Structure formats: structure tokens, C-alpha cells
Coordinates of N, CA and C in Angstrom, one line a residue:
M1 N -2.1 78.2 18.4 CA -3.0 77.2 17.8 C -2.2 76.3 16.8
M2 N -1.3 76.9 16.0 CA -0.6 76.1 15.1 C 0.3 75.0 15.8
N3 N 1.0 75.4 16.8 CA 1.9 74.4 17.5 C 1.1 73.3 18.1
T4 N -0.1 73.6 18.7 CA -0.8 72.5 19.3 C -1.4 71.5 18.3
F5 N -1.8 72.1 17.1 CA -2.4 71.2 16.1 C -1.4 70.4 15.4
A6 N -0.2 71.0 15.2 CA 0.9 70.3 14.4 C 1.3 69.0 15.1
A7 N 1.1 68.9 16.4 CA 1.5 67.7 17.1 C 0.6 66.5 16.7
V8 N -0.6 66.7 16.2 CA -1.5 65.6 15.8 C -1.7 65.6 14.3
S9 N -1.0 66.4 13.5 CA -1.2 66.5 12.1 C -0.6 65.3 11.4
P10 N -1.2 64.7 10.4 CA -0.6 63.6 9.6 C 0.7 64.1 8.9
L11 N 0.9 65.4 8.7 CA 2.1 65.9 8.0 C 3.3 65.8 8.9
K12 N 3.1 65.5 10.2 CA 4.2 65.3 11.1 C 5.0 64.1 10.7
L13 N 4.4 63.1 10.0 CA 5.1 61.9 9.5 C 6.2 62.3 8.5
L14 N 6.0 63.4 7.8 CA 6.9 63.8 6.7 C 8.2 64.4 7.4
E15 N 8.2 64.7 8.6 CA 9.4 65.2 9.3 C 10.5 64.2 9.3
K16 N 10.1 62.9 9.2 CA 11.0 61.8 9.2 C 11.7 61.6 7.8
T17 N 11.3 62.3 6.8 CA 11.8 62.2 5.5 C 12.8 63.3 5.1
S18 N 13.6 63.1 4.1 CA 14.5 64.2 3.6 C 13.7 65.4 3.1
R19 N 12.5 65.1 2.6 CA 11.7 66.2 2.0 C 11.2 67.1 3.1
R20 N 10.6 66.5 4.1 CA 10.0 67.2 5.3 C 8.7 67.8 4.9
Q21 N 8.4 68.0 3.6 CA 7.1 68.5 3.2 C 6.8 68.1 1.7
L22 N 5.6 68.2 1.3 CA 5.3 67.9 -0.1 C 5.8 69.0 -1.0
G23 N 5.5 70.3 -0.7 CA 6.0 71.4 -1.5 C 5.2 71.8 -2.7
K24 N 5.2 73.1 -3.0 CA 4.4 73.6 -4.1 C 4.9 73.0 -5.4
G25 N 3.9 72.7 -6.3 CA 4.3 72.1 -7.6 C 4.3 70.6 -7.6
N26 N 4.0 70.0 -6.4 CA 4.0 68.6 -6.2 C 2.6 68.0 -5.8
M27 N 2.5 66.7 -6.0 CA 1.3 66.0 -5.6 C 1.5 64.9 -4.7
G28 N 0.6 64.7 -3.7 CA 0.7 63.6 -2.8 C -0.6 62.9 -2.8
V29 N -0.6 61.6 -2.4 CA -1.9 60.8 -2.4 C -1.9 60.0 -1.1
L30 N -3.1 59.9 -0.6 CA -3.4 59.0 0.6 C -4.3 57.9 0.2
I31 N -3.8 56.6 0.4 CA -4.5 55.4 0.0 C -5.1 54.8 1.2
A32 N -6.4 54.4 1.1 CA -7.0 53.6 2.2 C -8.3 53.0 1.7
R33 N -8.7 51.9 2.4 CA -10.0 51.3 2.1 C -11.1 52.2 2.6
A34 N -12.3 51.8 2.1 CA -13.5 52.6 2.5 C -13.7 52.5 4.0
G35 N -14.0 53.6 4.6 CA -14.3 53.6 6.0 C -13.2 53.7 7.0
V36 N -12.0 53.7 6.4 CA -10.8 53.8 7.3 C -10.4 55.2 7.7
G37 N -10.8 56.2 6.9 CA -10.6 57.6 7.4 C -9.8 58.5 6.4
K38 N -10.0 58.2 5.1 CA -9.3 59.0 4.1 C -9.7 60.5 4.2
T39 N -11.0 60.8 4.2 CA -11.4 62.1 4.2 C -11.0 62.8 5.5
A40 N -11.1 62.1 6.6 CA -10.7 62.7 7.9 C -9.2 63.1 7.9
C41 N -8.4 62.2 7.3 CA -7.0 62.4 7.3 C -6.7 63.6 6.4
L42 N -7.4 63.7 5.2 CA -7.2 64.9 4.3 C -7.6 66.2 5.0
I43 N -8.6 66.1 5.8 CA -9.1 67.3 6.5 C -8.1 67.7 7.6
H44 N -7.4 66.7 8.3 CA -6.4 67.0 9.2 C -5.2 67.8 8.5
I45 N -4.9 67.3 7.3 CA -3.8 67.9 6.5 C -4.3 69.4 6.1
A46 N -5.6 69.5 5.7 CA -6.1 70.8 5.4 C -6.0 71.8 6.6
L47 N -6.4 71.3 7.7 CA -6.3 72.2 8.9 C -4.9 72.6 9.3
D48 N -4.0 71.6 9.1 CA -2.6 72.0 9.3 C -2.2 73.2 8.4
K49 N -2.6 73.1 7.2 CA -2.3 74.2 6.2 C -3.0 75.5 6.6
I50 N -4.3 75.4 7.0 CA -5.0 76.6 7.3 C -4.5 77.3 8.5
F51 N -4.1 76.5 9.5 CA -3.6 77.0 10.8 C -2.2 77.6 10.6
R52 N -1.6 77.3 9.4 CA -0.3 78.0 9.1 C -0.6 79.3 8.3
Q53 N -1.8 79.7 8.2 CA -2.3 80.9 7.5 C -2.1 80.7 6.0
E54 N -2.1 79.5 5.5 CA -2.1 79.2 4.1 C -3.5 79.1 3.5
K55 N -3.6 79.5 2.3 CA -4.9 79.5 1.6 C -5.1 78.1 1.0
L56 N -6.3 77.5 1.3 CA -6.6 76.2 0.9 C -7.9 76.1 0.1
I57 N -7.9 75.2 -0.9 CA -9.2 74.9 -1.6 C -9.4 73.4 -1.5
H58 N -10.6 73.1 -0.9 CA -11.0 71.7 -0.8 C -11.9 71.4 -2.0
V59 N -11.5 70.5 -2.8 CA -12.3 70.1 -4.0 C -12.9 68.7 -3.7
S60 N -14.3 68.7 -3.6 CA -15.0 67.5 -3.3 C -15.7 67.0 -4.6
L61 N -15.5 65.7 -4.8 CA -16.1 65.1 -6.0 C -17.3 64.2 -5.6
E62 N -17.6 64.1 -4.3 CA -18.7 63.2 -3.9 C -19.7 63.9 -2.9
E63 N -19.3 65.0 -2.2 CA -20.1 65.6 -1.3 C -20.3 67.1 -1.6
S64 N -21.5 67.6 -1.1 CA -21.8 69.0 -1.3 C -20.9 69.9 -0.4
P65 N -20.8 71.2 -0.7 CA -20.0 72.1 0.1 C -20.4 72.0 1.6
D66 N -21.7 72.0 1.9 CA -22.2 72.0 3.2 C -21.8 70.7 4.0
K67 N -21.9 69.6 3.3 CA -21.5 68.3 3.9 C -20.0 68.3 4.2
T68 N -19.2 68.8 3.2 CA -17.8 68.9 3.4 C -17.4 69.7 4.6
A69 N -18.1 70.9 4.7 CA -17.8 71.8 5.8 C -18.2 71.2 7.1
S70 N -19.2 70.3 7.1 CA -19.6 69.6 8.4 C -18.5 68.7 8.8
Y71 N -17.8 68.1 7.9 CA -16.7 67.2 8.2 C -15.6 67.9 9.0
Y72 N -15.4 69.2 8.6 CA -14.4 70.0 9.3 C -14.8 70.2 10.7
D73 N -16.1 70.5 10.9 CA -16.7 70.7 12.2 C -16.6 69.5 13.1
V74 N -16.8 68.3 12.5 CA -16.6 67.0 13.2 C -15.2 66.8 13.7
I75 N -14.2 67.1 12.8 CA -12.8 67.0 13.2 C -12.5 67.9 14.3
F76 N -13.0 69.2 14.2 CA -12.8 70.1 15.3 C -13.3 69.6 16.6
S77 N -14.5 69.1 16.6 CA -15.2 68.6 17.8 C -14.3 67.4 18.4
D78 N -13.8 66.6 17.5 CA -12.9 65.5 18.0 C -11.7 66.0 18.7
L79 N -11.1 67.1 18.1 CA -9.9 67.7 18.7 C -10.2 68.2 20.1
V80 N -11.4 68.9 20.2 CA -11.8 69.4 21.5 C -12.0 68.3 22.5
K81 N -12.6 67.2 22.1 CA -12.9 66.1 23.0 C -11.6 65.5 23.5
N82 N -10.6 65.6 22.6 CA -9.2 65.0 23.0 C -8.4 66.1 23.7
K83 N -9.0 67.2 24.1 CA -8.4 68.2 24.9 C -7.3 68.9 24.2
V84 N -7.3 69.0 22.8 CA -6.4 69.9 22.1 C -6.8 71.3 22.3
P85 N -6.0 72.2 22.9 CA -6.4 73.5 23.2 C -6.6 74.5 22.0
I86 N -7.7 74.4 21.4 CA -8.0 75.3 20.2 C -9.1 76.2 20.5
D87 N -9.0 77.5 20.4 CA -10.1 78.4 20.6 C -11.1 78.4 19.5
E88 N -12.3 78.1 19.8 CA -13.3 77.9 18.7 C -13.5 79.2 17.8
R89 N -13.5 80.4 18.4 CA -13.7 81.6 17.6 C -12.5 81.8 16.7
E90 N -11.3 81.5 17.2 CA -10.1 81.7 16.4 C -10.1 80.7 15.2
Y91 N -10.6 79.4 15.5 CA -10.7 78.4 14.5 C -11.7 78.9 13.4
R92 N -12.9 79.3 13.8 CA -13.9 79.7 12.8 C -13.3 80.9 12.0
S93 N -12.7 81.8 12.6 CA -12.2 83.0 11.8 C -11.1 82.5 10.8
C94 N -10.2 81.6 11.3 CA -9.1 81.2 10.4 C -9.7 80.4 9.2
I95 N -10.7 79.6 9.5 CA -11.3 78.8 8.4 C -11.9 79.7 7.4
E96 N -12.7 80.7 7.9 CA -13.4 81.6 6.9 C -12.4 82.4 6.0
K97 N -11.3 82.7 6.6 CA -10.3 83.5 5.8 C -9.5 82.6 4.8
H98 N -9.3 81.4 5.2 CA -8.3 80.6 4.4 C -8.8 79.3 3.7
R99 N -10.1 79.1 3.7 CA -10.6 77.9 3.0 C -11.8 78.2 2.1
V100 N -11.7 77.6 0.9 CA -12.8 77.6 -0.1 C -13.1 76.2 -0.4
I101 N -14.4 75.9 -0.5 CA -14.8 74.5 -0.9 C -15.5 74.6 -2.3
L102 N -15.0 73.7 -3.2 CA -15.6 73.6 -4.5 C -16.1 72.1 -4.6
A103 N -17.3 72.0 -5.2 CA -17.8 70.6 -5.4 C -18.1 70.4 -6.9
Y104 N -17.7 69.2 -7.3 CA -17.9 68.8 -8.7 C -18.6 67.4 -8.6
L105 N -19.9 67.5 -8.6 CA -20.7 66.3 -8.3 C -21.2 65.6 -9.6
N106 N -21.7 64.4 -9.5 CA -22.2 63.7 -10.7 C -21.3 63.6 -11.8
R107 N -20.0 63.3 -11.5 CA -19.0 63.1 -12.5 C -18.7 64.4 -13.4
S108 N -18.9 65.5 -12.8 CA -18.7 66.8 -13.5 C -17.3 67.3 -13.4
F109 N -16.4 66.6 -12.7 CA -15.1 67.1 -12.5 C -14.2 67.1 -13.8
D110 N -13.5 68.1 -14.0 CA -12.6 68.2 -15.2 C -11.5 69.2 -14.8
T111 N -10.3 68.9 -15.1 CA -9.2 69.7 -14.7 C -9.2 71.1 -15.3
A112 N -9.8 71.2 -16.6 CA -9.9 72.5 -17.2 C -10.8 73.4 -16.4
R113 N -11.9 72.8 -16.0 CA -12.9 73.6 -15.2 C -12.3 74.0 -13.9
L114 N -11.5 73.1 -13.3 CA -10.9 73.4 -12.0 C -9.9 74.6 -12.2
A115 N -9.1 74.5 -13.3 CA -8.1 75.6 -13.6 C -8.8 76.9 -13.7
T116 N -10.0 76.9 -14.4 CA -10.7 78.1 -14.6 C -11.2 78.7 -13.3
S117 N -11.7 77.8 -12.4 CA -12.2 78.2 -11.1 C -11.0 78.8 -10.2
L118 N -9.8 78.2 -10.3 CA -8.7 78.7 -9.6 C -8.3 80.1 -10.1
T119 N -8.3 80.3 -11.4 CA -8.0 81.6 -12.0 C -9.0 82.6 -11.5
N120 N -10.3 82.3 -11.5 CA -11.3 83.2 -11.1 C -11.2 83.6 -9.6
L121 N -10.9 82.6 -8.8 CA -10.7 82.8 -7.3 C -9.5 83.8 -7.1
K122 N -8.4 83.5 -7.9 CA -7.2 84.4 -7.8 C -7.5 85.8 -8.2
N123 N -8.1 86.0 -9.4 CA -8.3 87.3 -10.0 C -9.5 88.1 -9.3
E124 N -10.6 87.4 -9.0 CA -11.8 88.1 -8.6 C -11.9 88.2 -7.0
L125 N -11.4 87.2 -6.3 CA -11.5 87.2 -4.9 C -10.1 87.3 -4.2
D126 N -9.1 87.5 -4.9 CA -7.7 87.6 -4.4 C -7.5 86.4 -3.5
F127 N -7.7 85.2 -4.0 CA -7.6 84.0 -3.2 C -6.7 83.0 -4.0
P128 N -5.4 83.3 -4.1 CA -4.5 82.3 -4.8 C -4.1 81.2 -3.8
P129 N -4.5 80.0 -4.1 CA -4.3 78.9 -3.1 C -2.9 78.5 -3.0
D130 N -2.6 78.0 -1.8 CA -1.3 77.3 -1.6 C -1.4 75.8 -1.7
T131 N -2.6 75.3 -1.3 CA -2.8 73.9 -1.3 C -4.2 73.5 -1.8
L132 N -4.3 72.4 -2.6 CA -5.5 71.9 -3.0 C -5.7 70.5 -2.4
I133 N -6.9 70.2 -1.8 CA -7.3 68.9 -1.4 C -8.3 68.4 -2.4
V134 N -8.1 67.3 -3.0 CA -9.0 66.7 -4.0 C -9.5 65.3 -3.4
D135 N -10.7 65.3 -3.0 CA -11.2 64.1 -2.3 C -12.3 63.5 -3.2
G136 N -12.2 62.2 -3.4 CA -13.2 61.4 -4.1 C -12.9 61.1 -5.6
L137 N -11.7 61.3 -6.0 CA -11.4 61.0 -7.4 C -11.3 59.5 -7.6
D138 N -12.0 59.0 -8.6 CA -12.1 57.5 -8.8 C -10.8 57.1 -9.6
F139 N -9.8 56.7 -8.8 CA -8.5 56.3 -9.4 C -8.6 55.1 -10.3
E140 N -9.5 54.2 -10.0 CA -9.7 53.0 -10.8 C -10.1 53.3 -12.3
N141 N -11.0 54.3 -12.4 CA -11.5 54.6 -13.7 C -11.0 56.0 -14.3
A142 N -10.2 56.7 -13.6 CA -9.8 58.0 -14.1 C -8.8 57.8 -15.2
E143 N -9.0 58.6 -16.3 CA -8.0 58.6 -17.4 C -6.7 59.3 -17.0
R144 N -5.7 58.9 -17.7 CA -4.4 59.4 -17.4 C -4.3 61.0 -17.6
R145 N -5.2 61.5 -18.5 CA -5.2 62.9 -18.7 C -5.6 63.7 -17.5
I146 N -6.4 63.1 -16.6 CA -6.8 63.7 -15.3 C -5.6 64.0 -14.5
F147 N -4.7 63.0 -14.4 CA -3.5 63.2 -13.5 C -2.5 64.2 -14.2
E148 N -2.5 64.1 -15.5 CA -1.6 65.1 -16.2 C -2.2 66.5 -16.0
G149 N -3.5 66.6 -16.1 CA -4.1 68.0 -15.8 C -3.8 68.5 -14.4
L150 N -3.9 67.6 -13.5 CA -3.7 68.0 -12.1 C -2.2 68.4 -11.9
E151 N -1.3 67.6 -12.6 CA 0.1 67.9 -12.5 C 0.4 69.3 -13.1
E152 N -0.3 69.6 -14.2 CA -0.2 71.0 -14.8 C -0.7 72.1 -13.9
I153 N -1.8 71.8 -13.2 CA -2.3 72.7 -12.2 C -1.3 72.9 -11.1
A154 N -0.7 71.9 -10.6 CA 0.2 72.0 -9.5 C 1.4 72.8 -9.8
T155 N 2.0 72.6 -11.0 CA 3.1 73.4 -11.4 C 2.7 74.8 -11.9
G156 N 1.6 74.9 -12.7 CA 1.2 76.2 -13.2 C 0.7 77.2 -12.2
F157 N 0.0 76.7 -11.2 CA -0.5 77.6 -10.1 C 0.4 77.6 -8.9
Q158 N 1.5 76.7 -8.9 CA 2.4 76.6 -7.8 C 1.7 76.3 -6.5
V159 N 0.9 75.2 -6.6 CA 0.2 74.7 -5.4 C 0.7 73.3 -5.1
E160 N 0.5 72.8 -3.9 CA 0.7 71.4 -3.6 C -0.7 70.8 -3.6
I161 N -0.9 69.6 -4.1 CA -2.2 68.9 -4.3 C -2.1 67.6 -3.5
W162 N -3.1 67.4 -2.6 CA -3.3 66.1 -1.9 C -4.6 65.5 -2.4
L163 N -4.5 64.2 -2.7 CA -5.6 63.4 -3.2 C -5.8 62.2 -2.3
S164 N -7.0 61.7 -2.4 CA -7.4 60.4 -1.7 C -7.6 59.3 -2.8
A165 N -7.2 58.1 -2.5 CA -7.4 57.0 -3.4 C -8.0 55.8 -2.7
L166 N -9.1 55.2 -3.2 CA -9.8 54.1 -2.6 C -9.2 52.8 -3.0
S167 N -8.7 52.0 -2.0 CA -8.2 50.7 -2.2 C -9.3 49.7 -1.8
H168 N -9.0 48.4 -2.2 CA -9.9 47.3 -1.8 C -9.2 46.2 -1.2
R169 N -9.8 45.6 -0.2 CA -9.1 44.5 0.5 C -8.8 43.3 -0.4
H170 N -9.7 43.0 -1.4 CA -9.5 41.8 -2.2 C -8.5 42.1 -3.4
I171 N -8.1 43.3 -3.6 CA -7.1 43.6 -4.7 C -5.8 43.9 -4.1
R172 N -4.8 43.0 -4.3 CA -3.5 43.1 -3.7 C -2.4 43.4 -4.7
E173 N -2.8 43.9 -5.8 CA -1.8 44.2 -6.9 C -0.9 45.3 -6.5
R174 N 0.4 45.1 -6.8 CA 1.4 46.2 -6.5 C 2.3 46.2 -7.7
N175 N 3.0 47.4 -7.9 CA 3.9 47.5 -9.0 C 5.3 47.2 -8.5
E176 N 6.3 47.3 -9.4 CA 7.7 46.9 -9.0 C 8.3 47.8 -7.9
N177 N 7.6 49.0 -7.6 CA 8.1 49.8 -6.6 C 7.4 49.6 -5.2
G178 N 6.5 48.6 -5.3 CA 5.7 48.2 -4.1 C 4.5 49.1 -3.8
I179 N 4.2 49.9 -4.8 CA 3.0 50.8 -4.7 C 1.7 50.0 -5.0
P180 N 0.8 50.0 -4.1 CA -0.4 49.2 -4.3 C -1.5 49.8 -5.2
Y181 N -2.4 49.0 -5.6 CA -3.6 49.4 -6.3 C -4.3 50.4 -5.4
P182 N -5.0 51.5 -5.9 CA -5.1 51.8 -7.3 C -4.1 52.8 -7.8
C183 N -3.0 53.0 -7.1 CA -2.0 54.0 -7.5 C -0.8 53.3 -8.2
H184 N -0.9 52.0 -8.4 CA 0.3 51.3 -9.0 C 0.6 51.7 -10.4
G185 N -0.3 52.3 -11.2 CA -0.1 52.7 -12.5 C 0.2 54.1 -12.7
V186 N 0.0 54.9 -11.7 CA 0.2 56.4 -11.8 C 1.1 56.9 -10.7
D187 N 1.9 56.1 -10.1 CA 2.7 56.6 -8.9 C 3.7 57.6 -9.4
G188 N 4.1 57.6 -10.6 CA 5.0 58.6 -11.1 C 4.6 60.0 -11.0
F189 N 3.3 60.2 -10.8 CA 2.8 61.6 -10.7 C 3.0 62.1 -9.3
F190 N 3.3 61.3 -8.3 CA 3.2 61.7 -6.9 C 4.6 61.7 -6.3
S191 N 4.9 62.8 -5.6 CA 6.1 62.9 -4.8 C 6.0 62.2 -3.5
I192 N 4.8 62.1 -2.9 CA 4.6 61.4 -1.6 C 3.4 60.6 -1.7
I193 N 3.5 59.3 -1.3 CA 2.4 58.4 -1.2 C 2.3 57.9 0.2
M194 N 1.1 58.0 0.8 CA 0.9 57.5 2.1 C -0.3 56.5 2.1
Q195 N -0.3 55.6 3.1 CA -1.3 54.6 3.2 C -1.9 54.5 4.6
L196 N -3.2 54.5 4.7 CA -3.9 54.3 6.0 C -4.2 52.8 6.0
T197 N -3.8 52.1 7.1 CA -4.2 50.7 7.3 C -4.7 50.5 8.7
T198 N -5.5 49.4 8.8 CA -6.0 49.1 10.1 C -5.3 47.9 10.7
G199 N -5.3 47.9 12.0 CA -4.7 46.8 12.8 C -5.4 46.5 14.0
S200 N -5.0 45.6 14.8 CA -5.7 45.2 16.0 C -5.7 46.3 17.1
S201 N -4.7 47.2 17.0 CA -4.7 48.3 17.9 C -5.0 49.7 17.4
G202 N -5.6 49.7 16.1 CA -6.1 51.0 15.6 C -5.7 51.2 14.2
V203 N -5.7 52.5 13.7 CA -5.4 52.9 12.4 C -4.0 53.4 12.3
F204 N -3.3 53.0 11.2 CA -1.9 53.4 11.1 C -1.7 54.1 9.8
L205 N -0.8 55.2 9.8 CA -0.5 55.9 8.6 C 1.0 55.7 8.3
Q206 N 1.3 55.3 7.1 CA 2.7 55.0 6.7 C 3.1 55.6 5.4
L207 N 4.3 55.9 5.3 CA 4.9 56.4 4.0 C 5.3 55.2 3.1
L208 N 5.0 55.3 1.8 CA 5.4 54.2 0.9 C 6.5 54.7 0.0

């Protein structure tokens, strides 16, 4: 299952870099406009990790755990439609063993609360995560302390963290490194920055 899924994973793009992976203690971010597929891309990354038998925590700031879980089912269905040979029972079993979903809705997200949850999962459920997916963080309005807190979690818990960032068509601001809004002021926190863009022939993922 791992080999067949790896062929369609967004992380395959990292094989072209000297790093080859994000790595524990580091953060990566995926930039895209609304509706382009940020969440779907993050879930592809999550499934790549899960199918490697790694423990993953999906942190949603906008959707309930049930809604988030349904996105995984949709991605799975798409893979089946595209004739990726994945056994459904094996998939379900792997997901149940290796994924936990946390939801912080109505602006309740705080890195201290997240750190407490991670500690509890490790100590009480023997679930020390290898990877965190953080979907829905408002980069435009997030204070710098949020990114500092996530960086501390990445290093303190020795996890890699993937985030999504919402861009806008009408905002073309970039910093001196060519990193676009809304990551232009916080790019120093990220070891890998990727962007989803649309074109006449489809959706494209590129490293920045």
C-alpha cells in the first residue's frame, strides 16, 4: 500500500530537493487560494505519513472531527476511482491505528492548549505523534507568538508540522526571497514552503 500511494503523494516533490523530506523538528507550509485544494493536499501528505506507519495528529481550526474524517474518506474514494490499488480494510485499520483528529473551533486554538493535548495523548494513550497537520490557521491575523509556539512544539515534541495558508488573487505582495503573501513575513519559521496554483491544464504544486 505504501509504495502505490507514494507515487501520487505531494511529498514526492521533495525527492527533487537536497532535504528529501521535511524532518522532525521542522515546519512546512502549503500556500493556495480558496478552493484550489489546500486541505486535500494536506490530507494526501497525512495519508503518506499514515501509510508509513507513522502516528499523525490532524489539527483542524475550521471543521469538526467528523467533517475532517469525511475528507479522508473522499480522498480515499478518489484514489479508488483512479484505480490506485488500496485495500479498503487495510486502509481503515491503518487510519484507526495512526490518526487522531483534534478540532479547535471558534478561534479557540492556542499552542499551549495544543501542547497539553499532545502531552496527554502521549502519556495517556501512548500516542506520541510523528507529524502534525494544522489546517485553517489564519496567517493574515495570526500573531507571531503562534508561529513561535508551533516552532517550540516541533522541536520539543520532535514532530514535523505541516500547515496551510490562504492566499488571495488580488494580493501580490512578496518578500525579498520571493515568498508570497500571507507567508512573506513569517517564512523564517518554515523549512519548506510549497504553493498550489491553477493553470489552463490543471492544478500545480511547486516548491518555493
